[in-house]
Each structure stands twice: as structure tokens, then as C-alpha cells.
PDB file of C-alpha atoms in Angstrom:
ATOM      1  CA  MET A  47      15.069  -3.086 -16.635  1.00  0.00           C
ATOM      2  CA  SER A  48      12.417  -0.389 -16.555  1.00  0.00           C
ATOM      3  CA  THR A  49       9.742   1.022 -18.818  1.00  0.00           C
ATOM      4  CA  THR A  50       8.469   4.569 -18.584  1.00  0.00           C
ATOM      5  CA  THR A  51       5.335   6.253 -19.940  1.00  0.00           C
ATOM      6  CA  ARG A  52       3.987   9.708 -19.335  1.00  0.00           C
ATOM      7  CA  GLU A  53       0.401  10.778 -19.902  1.00  0.00           C
ATOM      8  CA  ALA A  54       0.009  13.756 -17.595  1.00  0.00           C
ATOM      9  CA  GLU A  55       0.469  17.178 -19.133  1.00  0.00           C
ATOM     10  CA  GLU A  56       2.296  18.282 -16.004  1.00  0.00           C
ATOM     11  CA  THR A  57       4.516  15.819 -14.206  1.00  0.00           C
ATOM     12  CA  LEU A  58       4.504  16.495 -10.483  1.00  0.00           C
ATOM     13  CA  ALA A  59       6.709  13.614  -9.328  1.00  0.00           C
ATOM     14  CA  GLU A  60       8.809  10.744 -10.628  1.00  0.00           C
ATOM     15  CA  ILE A  61       7.434   7.481  -9.196  1.00  0.00           C
ATOM     16  CA  VAL A  62       8.835   3.959  -9.459  1.00  0.00           C
ATOM     17  CA  LEU A  63       6.415   1.041  -9.370  1.00  0.00           C
ATOM     18  CA  VAL A  64       8.198  -2.063  -8.084  1.00  0.00           C
ATOM     19  CA  ASP A  65       7.798  -5.118 -10.303  1.00  0.00           C
ATOM     20  CA  TYR A  66       8.471  -8.140  -8.083  1.00  0.00           C
ATOM     21  CA  GLY A  67       6.143 -10.466  -9.982  1.00  0.00           C
ATOM     22  CA  LEU A  68       2.925  -9.817  -8.022  1.00  0.00           C
ATOM     23  CA  GLY A  69       0.746  -6.800  -8.531  1.00  0.00           C
ATOM     24  CA  ASN A  70      -1.739  -4.939 -10.667  1.00  0.00           C
ATOM     25  CA  LEU A  71       1.031  -2.948 -12.305  1.00  0.00           C
ATOM     26  CA  ARG A  72      -0.703  -1.445 -15.343  1.00  0.00           C
ATOM     27  CA  SER A  73      -3.790  -0.394 -13.420  1.00  0.00           C
ATOM     28  CA  ALA A  74      -1.659   1.212 -10.697  1.00  0.00           C
ATOM     29  CA  GLN A  75       0.475   2.879 -13.345  1.00  0.00           C
ATOM     30  CA  ARG A  76      -2.534   4.402 -15.092  1.00  0.00           C
ATOM     31  CA  GLY A  77      -3.944   5.656 -11.790  1.00  0.00           C
ATOM     32  CA  LEU A  78      -0.679   7.299 -10.808  1.00  0.00           C
ATOM     33  CA  GLU A  79      -0.332   8.916 -14.229  1.00  0.00           C
ATOM     34  CA  ARG A  80      -3.861  10.330 -13.913  1.00  0.00           C
ATOM     35  CA  ALA A  81      -2.722  11.749 -10.574  1.00  0.00           C
ATOM     36  CA  GLY A  82       0.124  13.644 -12.251  1.00  0.00           C
ATOM     37  CA  ALA A  83       3.078  11.282 -11.893  1.00  0.00           C
ATOM     38  CA  SER A  84       5.638  10.064 -14.377  1.00  0.00           C
ATOM     39  CA  VAL A  85       5.746   6.326 -13.673  1.00  0.00           C
ATOM     40  CA  SER A  86       8.525   3.811 -14.250  1.00  0.00           C
ATOM     41  CA  ILE A  87       7.828   0.109 -13.765  1.00  0.00           C
ATOM     42  CA  THR A  88      11.081  -1.425 -12.616  1.00  0.00           C
ATOM     43  CA  ASP A  89      12.619  -4.626 -11.305  1.00  0.00           C
ATOM     44  CA  ASP A  90      15.956  -2.867 -10.680  1.00  0.00           C
ATOM     45  CA  PRO A  91      16.498  -1.528  -7.128  1.00  0.00           C
ATOM     46  CA  ALA A  92      19.111   0.845  -8.536  1.00  0.00           C
ATOM     47  CA  ASP A  93      16.208   2.925  -9.847  1.00  0.00           C
ATOM     48  CA  PHE A  94      14.900   3.651  -6.340  1.00  0.00           C
ATOM     49  CA  GLU A  95      17.284   6.364  -5.167  1.00  0.00           C
ATOM     50  CA  ALA A  96      16.553   8.896  -7.922  1.00  0.00           C
ATOM     51  CA  ALA A  97      12.774   8.539  -7.579  1.00  0.00           C
ATOM     52  CA  ASP A  98      10.536  10.959  -5.713  1.00  0.00           C
ATOM     53  CA  GLY A  99       8.488   8.025  -4.425  1.00  0.00           C
ATOM     54  CA  ILE A 100       8.228   4.237  -4.516  1.00  0.00           C
ATOM     55  CA  VAL A 101       5.043   2.162  -4.874  1.00  0.00           C
ATOM     56  CA  LEU A 102       4.914  -1.453  -3.730  1.00  0.00           C
ATOM     57  CA  PRO A 103       1.778  -2.998  -5.258  1.00  0.00           C
ATOM     58  CA  GLY A 104       0.644  -6.533  -4.596  1.00  0.00           C
ATOM     59  CA  VAL A 105      -2.006  -9.167  -5.137  1.00  0.00           C
ATOM     60  CA  GLY A 106      -1.575 -12.650  -3.709  1.00  0.00           C
ATOM     61  CA  ALA A 107      -0.089 -14.479  -0.740  1.00  0.00           C
ATOM     62  CA  PHE A 108       2.169 -12.889   1.875  1.00  0.00           C
ATOM     63  CA  SER A 109       4.846 -15.630   1.727  1.00  0.00           C
ATOM     64  CA  GLU A 110       5.112 -15.478  -2.069  1.00  0.00           C
ATOM     65  CA  GLY A 111       5.239 -11.696  -1.930  1.00  0.00           C
ATOM     66  CA  MET A 112       8.104 -11.703   0.557  1.00  0.00           C
ATOM     67  CA  ASP A 113       9.964 -14.407  -1.356  1.00  0.00           C
ATOM     68  CA  ASN A 114       9.709 -12.413  -4.563  1.00  0.00           C
ATOM     69  CA  ALA A 115      10.600  -9.165  -2.804  1.00  0.00           C
ATOM     70  CA  GLY A 116      13.773 -10.595  -1.277  1.00  0.00           C
ATOM     71  CA  PRO A 117      16.176  -8.707  -3.597  1.00  0.00           C
ATOM     72  CA  PHE A 118      14.326  -5.462  -2.814  1.00  0.00           C
ATOM     73  CA  ARG A 119      14.375  -5.785   0.984  1.00  0.00           C
ATOM     74  CA  GLU A 120      17.625  -3.894   1.671  1.00  0.00           C
ATOM     75  CA  PRO A 121      17.117  -1.237  -1.036  1.00  0.00           C
ATOM     76  CA  LEU A 122      13.613  -0.530   0.307  1.00  0.00           C
ATOM     77  CA  ALA A 123      14.971  -0.287   3.856  1.00  0.00           C
ATOM     78  CA  ALA A 124      17.616   2.163   2.643  1.00  0.00           C
ATOM     79  CA  ALA A 125      14.936   4.227   0.895  1.00  0.00           C
ATOM     80  CA  ALA A 126      12.832   4.296   4.053  1.00  0.00           C
ATOM     81  CA  ASP A 127      15.847   5.432   6.068  1.00  0.00           C
ATOM     82  CA  ARG A 128      16.500   8.215   3.537  1.00  0.00           C
ATOM     83  CA  GLY A 129      12.959   9.445   4.103  1.00  0.00           C
ATOM     84  CA  GLN A 130      11.726   8.562   0.630  1.00  0.00           C
ATOM     85  CA  PRO A 131       7.968   8.032   0.424  1.00  0.00           C
ATOM     86  CA  ILE A 132       7.062   4.334   0.118  1.00  0.00           C
ATOM     87  CA  PHE A 133       3.432   3.425  -0.608  1.00  0.00           C
ATOM     88  CA  GLY A 134       2.264  -0.183  -0.206  1.00  0.00           C
ATOM     89  CA  ILE A 135      -1.025  -1.215  -1.828  1.00  0.00           C
ATOM     90  CA  CYS A 136      -3.094  -4.189  -0.587  1.00  0.00           C
ATOM     91  CA  LEU A 137      -0.555  -7.054  -0.230  1.00  0.00           C
ATOM     92  CA  GLY A 138       2.126  -4.365  -0.526  1.00  0.00           C
ATOM     93  CA  MET A 139       0.710  -2.736   2.614  1.00  0.00           C
ATOM     94  CA  GLN A 140       0.669  -6.045   4.480  1.00  0.00           C
ATOM     95  CA  MET A 141       4.310  -6.593   3.518  1.00  0.00           C
ATOM     96  CA  LEU A 142       5.219  -3.393   5.390  1.00  0.00           C
ATOM     97  CA  LEU A 143       4.481  -5.212   8.666  1.00  0.00           C
ATOM     98  CA  THR A 144       6.667  -7.664  10.605  1.00  0.00           C
ATOM     99  CA  THR A 145       4.862 -10.883   9.761  1.00  0.00           C
ATOM    100  CA  SER A 146       1.512 -12.470   8.866  1.00  0.00           C
ATOM    101  CA  GLU A 147      -0.676 -15.277  10.126  1.00  0.00           C
ATOM    102  CA  GLU A 148      -1.289 -16.187   6.494  1.00  0.00           C
ATOM    103  CA  ALA A 149       1.977 -18.099   6.186  1.00  0.00           C
ATOM    104  CA  ASP A 150       1.246 -20.029   9.408  1.00  0.00           C
ATOM    105  CA  HIS A 151      -2.228 -20.936   8.183  1.00  0.00           C
ATOM    106  CA  ALA A 152      -0.689 -22.201   4.931  1.00  0.00           C
ATOM    107  CA  GLY A 153       1.774 -24.375   6.871  1.00  0.00           C
ATOM    108  CA  GLN A 154       4.752 -22.271   5.805  1.00  0.00           C
ATOM    109  CA  GLY A 155       5.847 -21.205   9.286  1.00  0.00           C
ATOM    110  CA  GLN A 156       7.010 -17.724  10.160  1.00  0.00           C
ATOM    111  CA  VAL A 157       7.648 -15.430   7.205  1.00  0.00           C
ATOM    112  CA  GLU A 158       9.389 -12.136   7.897  1.00  0.00           C
ATOM    113  CA  GLY A 159       7.909  -8.977   6.418  1.00  0.00           C
ATOM    114  CA  LEU A 160       9.712  -5.689   5.814  1.00  0.00           C
ATOM    115  CA  ASP A 161       9.074  -4.576   9.414  1.00  0.00           C
ATOM    116  CA  PHE A 162       8.705  -0.892   8.526  1.00  0.00           C
ATOM    117  CA  VAL A 163       5.504  -0.848  10.598  1.00  0.00           C
ATOM    118  CA  PRO A 164       5.893  -3.351  13.463  1.00  0.00           C
ATOM    119  CA  GLY A 165       2.910  -5.659  13.717  1.00  0.00           C
ATOM    120  CA  THR A 166       1.140  -8.733  12.362  1.00  0.00           C
ATOM    121  CA  ASN A 167      -1.421  -9.394   9.653  1.00  0.00           C
ATOM    122  CA  VAL A 168      -4.332 -11.448  11.019  1.00  0.00           C
ATOM    123  CA  ARG A 169      -7.273 -13.243   9.418  1.00  0.00           C
ATOM    124  CA  PHE A 170     -10.895 -12.129   9.798  1.00  0.00           C
ATOM    125  CA  ASP A 171     -12.328 -14.491  12.420  1.00  0.00           C
ATOM    126  CA  GLN A 172     -15.722 -13.015  13.387  1.00  0.00           C
ATOM    127  CA  ASP A 173     -17.731 -15.217  11.004  1.00  0.00           C
ATOM    128  CA  GLN A 174     -17.468 -12.610   8.259  1.00  0.00           C
ATOM    129  CA  LYS A 175     -17.637 -13.728   4.662  1.00  0.00           C
ATOM    130  CA  VAL A 176     -14.026 -13.990   3.500  1.00  0.00           C
ATOM    131  CA  PRO A 177     -12.569 -12.424   1.498  1.00  0.00           C
ATOM    132  CA  HIS A 178     -13.858  -8.973   2.364  1.00  0.00           C
ATOM    133  CA  MET A 179     -14.723  -7.840  -1.147  1.00  0.00           C
ATOM    134  CA  GLY A 180     -16.376  -4.647  -2.328  1.00  0.00           C
ATOM    135  CA  TRP A 181     -16.859  -1.014  -1.359  1.00  0.00           C
ATOM    136  CA  ASN A 182     -16.562   0.126   2.241  1.00  0.00           C
ATOM    137  CA  GLU A 183     -16.338   3.402   4.137  1.00  0.00           C
ATOM    138  CA  LEU A 184     -13.108   5.026   5.294  1.00  0.00           C
ATOM    139  CA  HIS A 185     -12.904   6.572   8.772  1.00  0.00           C
ATOM    140  CA  VAL A 186      -9.865   8.830   9.154  1.00  0.00           C
ATOM    141  CA  GLU A 187      -8.421   8.434  12.663  1.00  0.00           C
ATOM    142  CA  ARG A 188      -5.550  10.917  12.488  1.00  0.00           C
ATOM    143  CA  GLU A 189      -3.953  13.395  10.131  1.00  0.00           C
ATOM    144  CA  HIS A 190      -1.636  12.227   7.373  1.00  0.00           C
ATOM    145  CA  PRO A 191      -1.184  13.706   3.878  1.00  0.00           C
ATOM    146  CA  ILE A 192      -2.317  10.464   2.201  1.00  0.00           C
ATOM    147  CA  VAL A 193      -5.863  10.701   3.637  1.00  0.00           C
ATOM    148  CA  GLU A 194      -6.509  14.376   3.007  1.00  0.00           C
ATOM    149  CA  GLY A 195     -10.121  14.787   1.891  1.00  0.00           C
ATOM    150  CA  VAL A 196     -11.258  11.144   2.059  1.00  0.00           C
ATOM    151  CA  ASP A 197     -12.943  10.822   5.469  1.00  0.00           C
ATOM    152  CA  GLY A 198     -16.331   9.173   4.995  1.00  0.00           C
ATOM    153  CA  GLU A 199     -15.614   8.256   1.372  1.00  0.00           C
ATOM    154  CA  TYR A 200     -15.746   4.698  -0.002  1.00  0.00           C
ATOM    155  CA  ALA A 201     -12.907   2.530  -1.313  1.00  0.00           C
ATOM    156  CA  TYR A 202     -12.693  -0.918  -2.917  1.00  0.00           C
ATOM    157  CA  PHE A 203     -11.335  -3.826  -0.861  1.00  0.00           C
ATOM    158  CA  VAL A 204     -10.405  -7.446  -1.672  1.00  0.00           C
ATOM    159  CA  HIS A 205      -8.621  -9.213   1.219  1.00  0.00           C
ATOM    160  CA  SER A 206      -8.852 -11.953   3.831  1.00  0.00           C
ATOM    161  CA  TYR A 207      -6.216 -10.620   6.251  1.00  0.00           C
ATOM    162  CA  TYR A 208      -5.774  -7.214   7.839  1.00  0.00           C
ATOM    163  CA  ALA A 209      -3.017  -5.352   9.667  1.00  0.00           C
ATOM    164  CA  GLU A 210      -2.684  -5.245  13.447  1.00  0.00           C
ATOM    165  CA  PRO A 211       0.137  -2.750  14.119  1.00  0.00           C
ATOM    166  CA  ASP A 212       1.859  -2.918  17.508  1.00  0.00           C
ATOM    167  CA  ASP A 213       1.495   0.847  17.883  1.00  0.00           C
ATOM    168  CA  PRO A 214      -2.107   2.109  17.663  1.00  0.00           C
ATOM    169  CA  ASP A 215      -0.742   5.410  16.336  1.00  0.00           C
ATOM    170  CA  ALA A 216       0.286   3.583  13.156  1.00  0.00           C
ATOM    171  CA  VAL A 217      -3.407   3.422  12.217  1.00  0.00           C
ATOM    172  CA  VAL A 218      -4.312   6.372   9.979  1.00  0.00           C
ATOM    173  CA  ALA A 219      -7.775   5.266   8.845  1.00  0.00           C
ATOM    174  CA  THR A 220     -10.103   2.377   9.623  1.00  0.00           C
ATOM    175  CA  THR A 221     -12.970   0.474   8.006  1.00  0.00           C
ATOM    176  CA  ASP A 222     -15.640  -1.703   9.612  1.00  0.00           C
ATOM    177  CA  TYR A 223     -16.246  -5.297   8.541  1.00  0.00           C
ATOM    178  CA  GLY A 224     -17.501  -7.138  11.598  1.00  0.00           C
ATOM    179  CA  VAL A 225     -14.487  -5.599  13.280  1.00  0.00           C
ATOM    180  CA  SER A 226     -12.816  -2.216  12.925  1.00  0.00           C
ATOM    181  CA  PHE A 227      -9.569  -2.788  11.024  1.00  0.00           C
ATOM    182  CA  PRO A 228      -6.842  -0.503   9.635  1.00  0.00           C
ATOM    183  CA  ALA A 229      -7.526   0.645   6.088  1.00  0.00           C
ATOM    184  CA  VAL A 230      -4.480   2.952   6.034  1.00  0.00           C
ATOM    185  CA  ILE A 231      -1.312   2.637   8.129  1.00  0.00           C
ATOM    186  CA  ALA A 232       1.926   4.622   8.380  1.00  0.00           C
ATOM    187  CA  ASN A 233       5.262   4.350  10.136  1.00  0.00           C
ATOM    188  CA  GLU A 234       6.294   6.728  12.904  1.00  0.00           C
ATOM    189  CA  ALA A 235       8.247   8.975  10.536  1.00  0.00           C
ATOM    190  CA  GLY A 236       5.253   9.169   8.204  1.00  0.00           C
ATOM    191  CA  ASN A 237       7.116   8.442   4.960  1.00  0.00           C
ATOM    192  CA  VAL A 238       6.174   4.737   4.756  1.00  0.00           C
ATOM    193  CA  PHE A 239       2.458   4.058   4.477  1.00  0.00           C
ATOM    194  CA  GLY A 240      -0.040   1.763   2.857  1.00  0.00           C
ATOM    195  CA  THR A 241      -3.677   1.195   1.977  1.00  0.00           C
ATOM    196  CA  GLN A 242      -5.428  -2.143   2.417  1.00  0.00           C
ATOM    197  CA  PHE A 243      -7.808  -1.131  -0.382  1.00  0.00           C
ATOM    198  CA  HIS A 244      -6.947  -0.652  -4.035  1.00  0.00           C
ATOM    199  CA  PRO A 245      -6.871   3.083  -4.812  1.00  0.00           C
ATOM    200  CA  GLU A 246      -6.514   2.296  -8.525  1.00  0.00           C
ATOM    201  CA  LYS A 247      -9.929   0.546  -8.346  1.00  0.00           C
ATOM    202  CA  SER A 248     -11.612   3.056  -6.024  1.00  0.00           C
ATOM    203  CA  GLY A 249     -12.892   5.710  -8.412  1.00  0.00           C
ATOM    204  CA  GLU A 250     -12.633   9.343  -7.369  1.00  0.00           C
ATOM    205  CA  THR A 251     -11.704   8.397  -3.783  1.00  0.00           C
ATOM    206  CA  GLY A 252      -8.789   6.354  -5.036  1.00  0.00           C
ATOM    207  CA  LEU A 253      -7.712   9.090  -7.414  1.00  0.00           C
ATOM    208  CA  ARG A 254      -7.708  11.561  -4.501  1.00  0.00           C
ATOM    209  CA  ILE A 255      -5.477   9.154  -2.520  1.00  0.00           C
ATOM    210  CA  LEU A 256      -3.087   8.831  -5.466  1.00  0.00           C
ATOM    211  CA  ARG A 257      -3.022  12.611  -5.962  1.00  0.00           C
ATOM    212  CA  ASN A 258      -2.293  13.024  -2.261  1.00  0.00           C
ATOM    213  CA  PHE A 259       0.613  10.607  -2.666  1.00  0.00           C
ATOM    214  CA  VAL A 260       1.984  12.364  -5.730  1.00  0.00           C
ATOM    215  CA  ASP A 261       1.695  15.765  -4.026  1.00  0.00           C
ATOM    216  CA  TYR A 262       3.448  14.400  -0.947  1.00  0.00           C
ATOM    217  CA  CYS A 263       6.283  13.027  -3.086  1.00  0.00           C
ATOM    218  CA  ALA A 264       6.630  16.338  -4.915  1.00  0.00           C
ATOM    219  CA  GLU A 265       7.009  18.210  -1.623  1.00  0.00           C
ATOM    220  CA  GLN A 266       9.781  16.026  -0.195  1.00  0.00           C
TER     221      GLN A 266
END
């Protein structure tokens, strides 16, 4: 089942927004439409293949996210292998990694992530106020289409855990909060990436990120 709306005068890319029961779907949808996309919210993995790009949103706990995303695991892996752009937002970004300390801390044992970007999500442990909530600066560490034009700009974060990729080259941009942590990550091929912040809540910076994503999808 999917629903589609189109607000942009010119549609640059067809994007599917994955509805797995956790996520700020309408806000993400509006942001993507402002960025020039035609957006379908779907809970049917059959919709993935025809899309120019896939967005995995998310708000909540890692274990619940992975439980809910179970039916999407293989279709997302197939999309990644095809080279389709996959964009994880907040929890959706954390789900791109191999696992998370969050499940262990909750007494749920090891929970397996999507493993598109090998690594672990860890909790802030430097006496910072948790969750990290509010605006913070982005420091671009390497080139990637998703971060074009946002170095030194500010984005909106709400999270208690952050990504620790196995490969330092997976880190595209960082932010400082008592520790330097990845704000944007990407896989080796470059087509699977995520932001720890919410672009749909990050004003003009977030809109630039979403436009970068839509442009990237249109070029594939």
C-alpha cells in the first residue's frame, strides 16, 4: 500500500519513503517534495525497484526499528547491491550499521542492523547531557554529493547514540558534542548514506541536504 503526493512544479526524482512504523513520515515527505521529489510513502518492498531513491526515516529505539524493518531487510540489501541510493535519517542512519549498544543497554542482547556500513552505534559517555538535542555545526571530512555546500552550517540533532564505523573513510561529516562523532556516513560504494541529524527539521541546511539527495538520485 502506498500513497503519493506531488507539490513540486518540476519533479526531479521519484523517491519512496519506507513506512515501517517508526519515523517522521509527513515531515520528511514535505521536505523531500520541497527539494523537488515526487514522494511515495510505502510499506510494500515491491515499490523499491522502480524508485530513483529510497529513504529510511526513523525515530525511536534501535531494536524496535530493526524488528519492524525485518520484512524490508532483503529488499533493501538488493537495492543497495543494485546501486540505488538509500538515505537513512536519524534512527534510519543508525540502522545502516551492524549493531548498536542500545539493545545491550536495554537488556535485549545483540540486535543485528542492516550492515551496509560495518560498525556499531555507541552511547555518549563523556558526561554530556543526553540526549544531544538542538542545533550543532557540521564539519565535512570528505567529498560526497550529499554534503555539497553544507560545511560549517548547522543542523538539528536529537539522539543519545552515535555511529562508530569500522572504516574511518565511512565518515563523511562530523559534529562535536564532547566528542567528535559522525554526523553523516556512507558506504564504500557511496550509494548508501545517512545523517544523524534530521534534515527535515534543519531549515535551509536540511533543505540543501535533501536537494543534494534528490539531485543525486536524478543523476543515477
